[in-house]
Coordinates of C-alpha atoms and ligand atoms in Angstrom, one line a residue:
M1 CA -53.6 -0.3 12.9
K2 CA -54.5 -3.5 12.8
D3 CA -51.4 -5.2 11.8
R4 CA -47.6 -4.9 13.1
V5 CA -46.1 -2.0 11.8
Y6 CA -42.0 -2.0 10.5
N7 CA -40.6 -0.3 13.8
F8 CA -37.2 1.6 13.0
A9 CA -37.0 3.1 16.6
A10 CA -33.8 3.4 17.5
G11 CA -34.7 2.0 21.3
P12 CA -36.7 0.6 22.4
S13 CA -37.0 -1.3 19.4
M14 CA -38.6 -4.0 17.6
L15 CA -38.2 -7.9 18.7
A16 CA -38.7 -10.6 16.6
D17 CA -42.1 -12.5 16.2
E18 CA -40.6 -15.5 17.3
V19 CA -39.8 -14.0 20.8
L20 CA -42.6 -12.0 21.0
N21 CA -45.0 -15.3 20.3
E22 CA -42.9 -17.1 22.9
L23 CA -43.3 -14.6 25.3
H24 CA -47.0 -14.5 25.0
D25 CA -47.4 -18.3 25.1
E26 CA -45.8 -18.2 28.3
F27 CA -47.0 -15.1 29.9
F28 CA -49.5 -16.5 32.2
N29 CA -48.0 -19.7 33.1
Y30 CA -44.5 -19.9 32.3
N31 CA -43.1 -23.8 31.7
G32 CA -46.0 -25.3 34.0
S33 CA -45.2 -23.5 36.9
G34 CA -48.6 -21.7 37.4
M35 CA -46.8 -18.5 37.7
A36 CA -45.9 -15.6 35.2
V37 CA -42.1 -15.2 35.3
M38 CA -42.5 -11.4 36.5
E39 CA -44.2 -13.0 39.3
M40 CA -41.4 -15.7 39.8
S41 CA -38.8 -15.1 43.1
H42 CA -35.4 -14.4 41.6
R43 CA -34.3 -17.3 44.0
S44 CA -36.6 -19.4 42.8
K45 CA -35.4 -22.9 40.8
E46 CA -37.4 -21.9 37.8
Y47 CA -36.1 -18.2 37.8
M48 CA -32.1 -19.7 38.6
E49 CA -32.6 -21.8 34.9
I50 CA -33.7 -18.7 33.0
F51 CA -31.1 -16.4 34.4
N52 CA -28.2 -19.4 34.1
E53 CA -29.5 -20.3 30.8
A54 CA -29.7 -16.5 29.2
K55 CA -25.7 -16.1 30.6
G56 CA -24.7 -19.6 29.1
R57 CA -26.1 -18.6 25.9
L58 CA -24.9 -15.0 26.0
R59 CA -21.3 -16.9 26.4
R60 CA -21.9 -19.6 23.6
I61 CA -23.0 -16.8 21.3
M62 CA -20.3 -14.2 21.6
E63 CA -17.4 -17.1 22.2
I64 CA -16.7 -15.1 25.9
P65 CA -13.7 -16.4 27.0
E66 CA -13.3 -18.1 30.4
E67 CA -11.4 -15.3 31.9
Y68 CA -14.4 -12.6 31.4
E69 CA -17.1 -12.4 33.5
I70 CA -20.6 -11.6 32.9
F71 CA -22.8 -8.9 34.9
F72 CA -26.6 -8.6 34.7
M73 CA -26.6 -4.8 36.1
H74 CA -29.4 -1.8 36.8
G75 CA -29.3 1.6 35.1
G76 CA -29.2 0.5 31.6
A77 CA -25.9 1.9 29.9
T78 CA -26.4 5.1 31.4
G79 CA -25.5 3.6 34.8
Q80 CA -22.4 2.2 33.1
F81 CA -21.5 5.4 32.0
A82 CA -20.7 6.2 35.9
A83 CA -19.9 2.9 37.4
V84 CA -16.9 2.2 34.8
P85 CA -15.0 5.2 36.3
M86 CA -16.4 4.4 39.8
N87 CA -14.7 0.8 39.2
L88 CA -11.9 1.1 36.8
M89 CA -10.3 4.5 37.7
K90 CA -7.6 3.6 40.1
K91 CA -5.2 6.2 38.6
K92 CA -7.8 8.7 38.4
K93 CA -7.0 9.1 34.4
A94 CA -8.7 7.8 31.3
D95 CA -9.2 8.8 27.5
Y96 CA -12.7 9.1 25.8
I97 CA -12.8 9.2 22.4
I98 CA -16.1 11.5 21.2
T99 CA -17.6 10.3 18.5
G100 CA -21.2 11.3 18.9
N101 CA -23.4 12.3 22.4
F102 CA -23.4 9.3 24.2
S103 CA -19.3 9.0 24.2
K104 CA -19.3 12.7 25.4
K105 CA -22.4 11.7 28.1
A106 CA -20.1 8.8 29.2
A107 CA -17.0 11.6 29.2
Q108 CA -19.1 14.3 31.3
E109 CA -20.1 11.3 34.0
A110 CA -16.4 10.1 34.1
S111 CA -14.9 13.5 34.7
K112 CA -16.8 13.6 38.0
Y113 CA -14.5 10.6 39.3
G114 CA -11.1 11.8 37.5
E115 CA -9.3 13.4 34.8
V116 CA -10.7 12.6 31.7
N117 CA -8.6 13.4 28.3
I118 CA -10.6 13.9 25.3
I119 CA -8.6 12.2 22.6
Y120 CA -10.6 12.7 19.9
D121 CA -13.9 14.8 19.2
G122 CA -15.4 14.3 16.2
K123 CA -17.5 17.6 16.5
E124 CA -16.2 19.7 13.4
N125 CA -17.9 17.3 10.8
N126 CA -20.9 16.7 13.1
Y127 CA -20.2 13.4 14.0
S128 CA -20.2 11.7 10.9
H129 CA -16.7 10.5 10.8
I130 CA -15.0 7.8 12.9
P131 CA -11.2 8.1 13.1
S132 CA -8.5 6.0 12.0
A133 CA -5.5 4.3 14.0
D134 CA -3.2 7.6 12.6
E135 CA -5.8 10.1 14.3
L136 CA -5.3 8.5 18.0
S137 CA -2.4 8.7 20.5
F138 CA -3.3 7.5 24.0
S139 CA -2.6 9.3 27.1
D140 CA 0.5 7.9 29.7
D141 CA -0.4 6.6 32.3
I142 CA -4.3 6.1 31.8
D143 CA -6.6 3.4 33.2
Y144 CA -8.3 2.6 30.3
V145 CA -9.5 4.0 26.7
H146 CA -13.4 4.6 26.6
L147 CA -15.2 4.6 23.1
C148 CA -18.8 3.8 21.6
A149 CA -19.2 1.3 19.3
N150 CA -22.1 2.4 17.3
N151 CA -23.3 5.9 17.5
T152 CA -27.2 5.6 17.3
I153 CA -27.5 9.1 16.6
Y154 CA -25.1 9.8 13.8
G155 CA -25.6 6.2 12.1
T156 CA -21.6 5.9 12.7
E157 CA -19.9 2.6 13.3
W158 CA -16.3 1.7 14.2
K159 CA -15.2 -1.4 12.1
T160 CA -12.4 -2.3 13.4
F161 CA -11.2 -1.2 17.1
P162 CA -7.9 0.4 17.9
D163 CA -4.9 -1.0 19.6
T164 CA -4.5 0.3 22.7
G165 CA -1.7 -2.0 23.8
D166 CA -1.6 -3.0 27.6
I167 CA -4.3 -0.1 28.2
P168 CA -7.8 -2.0 28.9
L169 CA -10.4 -0.8 26.1
V170 CA -13.8 0.3 27.3
V171 CA -16.7 0.4 24.5
D172 CA -20.1 0.9 24.5
M173 CA -22.0 -1.9 22.3
S174 CA -25.2 -0.7 23.3
S175 CA -26.5 -0.1 19.6
D176 CA -24.9 -3.0 18.1
I177 CA -23.9 -5.5 20.2
L178 CA -24.7 -9.0 18.7
S179 CA -25.4 -7.5 15.2
R180 CA -22.2 -8.9 13.8
K181 CA -18.7 -11.1 15.3
I182 CA -16.1 -9.4 17.2
D183 CA -13.5 -10.7 19.5
V184 CA -14.3 -9.8 23.0
K185 CA -10.7 -10.7 24.0
E186 CA -9.7 -6.7 21.9
F187 CA -11.7 -5.5 24.5
G188 CA -11.1 -5.0 29.0
L189 CA -14.9 -4.3 29.3
I190 CA -18.0 -4.2 27.0
Y191 CA -21.2 -2.7 28.4
A192 CA -24.6 -2.1 26.4
G193 CA -27.9 -1.6 27.2
A194 CA -30.2 -4.6 26.2
Q195 CA -33.4 -2.3 24.2
K196 CA -32.1 -2.4 21.0
N197 CA -30.4 -5.8 19.6
I198 CA -31.1 -7.7 22.4
G199 CA -34.3 -7.1 24.6
I200 CA -36.2 -4.6 26.6
A201 CA -35.3 -1.7 28.4
G202 CA -34.2 -2.5 32.0
I203 CA -30.7 -4.3 32.2
A204 CA -27.3 -3.3 31.2
V205 CA -24.8 -6.5 30.0
V206 CA -21.7 -5.9 31.1
I207 CA -18.8 -8.3 30.1
I208 CA -15.2 -7.6 32.3
R209 CA -12.0 -9.3 32.0
K210 CA -11.6 -10.3 35.5
D211 CA -8.3 -9.1 36.4
L212 CA -9.8 -5.6 35.9
I213 CA -12.8 -6.3 39.1
S214 CA -11.2 -5.0 42.5
D215 CA -12.2 -4.1 45.6
H216 CA -14.8 -1.1 45.3
D217 CA -14.1 2.5 46.8
P218 CA -16.0 2.5 50.1
K219 CA -18.0 5.7 48.6
T220 CA -19.1 3.6 45.6
P221 CA -22.9 2.5 45.7
Q222 CA -23.5 -1.1 46.2
V223 CA -25.6 -1.9 43.4
M224 CA -22.9 -0.3 41.2
A225 CA -19.3 -2.4 42.4
Y226 CA -18.2 -4.6 40.2
D227 CA -16.5 -6.9 43.2
L228 CA -20.0 -7.1 44.6
T229 CA -21.6 -8.3 41.4
L230 CA -19.3 -10.5 40.6
K231 CA -19.7 -12.0 44.8
N232 CA -23.1 -12.0 44.5
D233 CA -23.2 -13.1 40.5
S234 CA -25.6 -10.4 40.0
M235 CA -27.9 -10.8 42.4
L236 CA -26.6 -8.4 45.1
N237 CA -30.3 -7.1 45.1
T238 CA -33.4 -8.0 43.1
P239 CA -32.5 -7.8 39.1
P240 CA -34.4 -6.9 36.2
T241 CA -36.4 -10.4 36.3
Y242 CA -38.4 -9.9 33.3
P243 CA -35.8 -8.0 31.0
I244 CA -33.0 -10.8 31.8
Y245 CA -36.0 -13.5 30.6
V246 CA -36.5 -11.5 27.4
L247 CA -32.8 -11.4 26.7
G248 CA -32.8 -15.2 27.3
K249 CA -35.2 -15.2 24.4
V250 CA -33.8 -13.0 22.2
L251 CA -30.5 -15.0 22.2
K252 CA -32.5 -18.7 22.0
W253 CA -33.9 -16.7 18.7
I254 CA -30.3 -15.8 17.5
E255 CA -28.9 -19.4 18.5
E256 CA -31.8 -21.0 16.4
I257 CA -31.4 -19.1 13.1
G258 CA -27.7 -19.8 12.8
G259 CA -25.9 -17.6 16.0
I260 CA -23.9 -14.2 15.2
K261 CA -22.7 -15.5 11.6
E262 CA -26.3 -15.7 10.4
I263 CA -27.4 -12.4 12.2
E264 CA -24.2 -10.6 10.8
E265 CA -24.8 -11.4 7.2
R266 CA -28.8 -10.3 7.4
N267 CA -27.5 -7.0 9.0
I268 CA -25.2 -6.9 6.2
A269 CA -27.6 -7.2 3.3
K270 CA -29.9 -5.2 5.0
A271 CA -27.5 -2.3 5.4
K272 CA -26.2 -2.5 1.9
L273 CA -29.6 -2.5 0.1
L274 CA -30.7 0.8 1.8
Y275 CA -27.1 2.7 1.5
D276 CA -26.7 0.8 -2.1
Y277 CA -30.2 2.9 -3.2
L278 CA -29.1 6.3 -1.4
D279 CA -26.1 6.3 -3.1
H280 CA -27.5 5.8 -6.6
Q281 CA -29.9 8.8 -6.2
S282 CA -29.5 12.5 -5.4
F283 CA -32.9 13.5 -3.7
Y284 CA -31.6 12.1 -0.2
I285 CA -28.7 12.9 1.5
P286 CA -26.4 10.7 3.8
H287 CA -25.1 11.7 6.8
A288 CA -22.2 9.4 8.1
E289 CA -19.0 9.4 5.8
K290 CA -19.1 6.5 3.9
G291 CA -16.2 4.6 5.9
S292 CA -17.6 5.4 9.2
R293 CA -21.3 3.6 8.3
S294 CA -23.1 1.9 10.8
L295 CA -24.8 -1.3 9.9
M296 CA -27.4 -0.6 12.5
N297 CA -28.6 3.1 12.0
V298 CA -29.5 4.7 8.7
T299 CA -29.3 8.4 8.9
F300 CA -30.3 10.6 5.9
T301 CA -31.9 14.1 5.3
T302 CA -34.6 15.0 2.7
P303 CA -34.0 18.5 1.0
S304 CA -36.3 20.2 3.3
E305 CA -37.1 20.2 7.3
D306 CA -40.3 20.6 6.3
M307 CA -40.1 17.8 3.8
D308 CA -38.6 15.5 6.6
A309 CA -41.3 15.9 8.6
A310 CA -44.0 14.9 5.6
F311 CA -41.5 11.8 4.8
A312 CA -41.8 10.6 8.8
K313 CA -45.6 11.1 8.8
K314 CA -46.3 9.5 5.4
A315 CA -44.1 6.7 6.4
T316 CA -46.3 5.8 9.3
E317 CA -49.4 6.1 7.6
Q318 CA -48.4 3.6 5.7
G319 CA -46.6 1.1 8.7
L320 CA -43.4 2.3 8.4
C321 CA -43.2 4.3 11.7
N322 CA -40.2 6.0 14.0
L323 CA -38.6 7.3 11.0
K324 CA -38.2 10.7 12.1
G325 CA -34.3 11.6 12.9
H326 CA -32.9 12.7 16.4
R327 CA -32.9 16.2 17.1
L328 CA -29.0 16.4 16.8
V329 CA -28.7 15.1 13.0
G330 CA -32.3 15.9 11.7
G331 CA -34.0 14.1 9.1
I332 CA -34.7 10.5 8.7
R333 CA -32.9 7.3 10.9
A334 CA -33.7 4.0 10.0
S335 CA -32.8 2.0 12.7
I336 CA -32.5 -1.8 11.2
Y337 CA -31.8 -3.8 14.2
N338 CA -31.3 -7.5 14.3
A339 CA -34.8 -7.9 14.6
M340 CA -35.8 -5.7 11.4
P341 CA -36.4 -7.9 8.6
I342 CA -35.0 -7.6 5.1
E343 CA -38.9 -7.2 4.0
G344 CA -39.0 -3.8 6.2
V345 CA -35.7 -2.2 4.3
E346 CA -37.2 -3.2 1.2
K347 CA -40.8 -1.7 1.9
L348 CA -39.0 1.4 3.0
I349 CA -36.8 1.7 0.0
S350 CA -40.2 1.5 -2.0
F351 CA -41.7 4.1 0.1
M352 CA -38.1 6.4 -0.3
E353 CA -38.6 5.8 -4.2
E354 CA -42.1 7.0 -4.7
F355 CA -41.3 9.9 -1.9
A356 CA -38.9 11.4 -4.0
K357 CA -40.5 11.1 -7.5
E358 CA -43.6 12.9 -5.5
N359 CA -41.3 15.6 -4.3
A360 CA -38.6 16.2 -6.3
Ligands
LIG1 N1 -25.1 4.5 24.5 C1 -25.5 4.2 23.5 C2 -24.7 4.1 22.4 C3 -27.3 4.6 23.3 O1 -27.7 4.3 22.3 C4 -28.1 4.6 24.5 C5 -29.6 5.1 24.2 N2 -29.5 5.5 23.1 C6 -27.2 5.0 25.7 C7 -26.1 4.8 25.7 C8 -28.2 4.9 27.0 O2 -28.6 4.1 27.3 P1 -29.7 4.0 28.6 O3 -30.7 4.3 28.2 O4 -30.0 2.3 28.4 O5 -29.2 4.2 29.5

């Protein structure tokens, strides 16, 4: 394959060409330092600039209020499945809403640290539905409510978030952070692995309301303790220096193309194109319920498993890669994160039309 492909992978996923080009240009000698970023001390002046710029850009783009802290942490989103209960479960009780595989994993991890009430589980409809407010009621005396904003595997996404009143809402935004405008004030804590929408694997971004940070339990590993992370400005130990640098480049790209408003418009346009096509044909069967559809991961099946496999194989030959669905849903999954250009989606739809014609 000589040319670059359209990479529909669910994560790690594509980066914008502009980002890759800058990484390439600065690879051997960052900004005249005579060093690659990955060779730099995390305490050096050059690196601290990279670090602070990335943090500043994130605060600006997401309009993160002053009463919230930004952490860059190790361990990906899965690390936060544990860090959240370790740090926030003071009363040892939390509500979890299960809308897919990752919210289930988060709940399982949290149950090691306290009582976890599953107040909704969408397994009956194979996680094709996002609950509405009247399907949810929260338990008394809990530390927080946890949900997953976008279900990467099933292709469903919360359009609006439940009002939990005084109870902090904790949200895993790994697969839709920075894909649309949100109001950070609705949340007690937001966390996300970077490798889908905002960079590469190796870093989790945590946005936390300051009043939720308190002294850690002595058994909490140092690198997981939010109070120590705050005290050391995410540098208790060596941070994931290169992933933070790449995050900064992705954020720079987002600002340069017009910020979250432009990104959201692009994402809505891409998803609309694909869903409109799916809704006006009968060969492919969409998985997610209409009102619960994700802007990021579009899931559907062909009439048979053999055909799903043939679809993914043939698409790859045409430079449309990683379309095979996750084994839990089967079929096809097109992940169309921020970096996927609309041309990729247009090419995918042309391919789908052709494949349907040949196999109907
Ligand atoms: N949450 C969601 C929504 C995800 O999509 C993923 C990864 N696919 C995870 C959590 C786990 O992330 P990580 O691999 O960074 O631990």
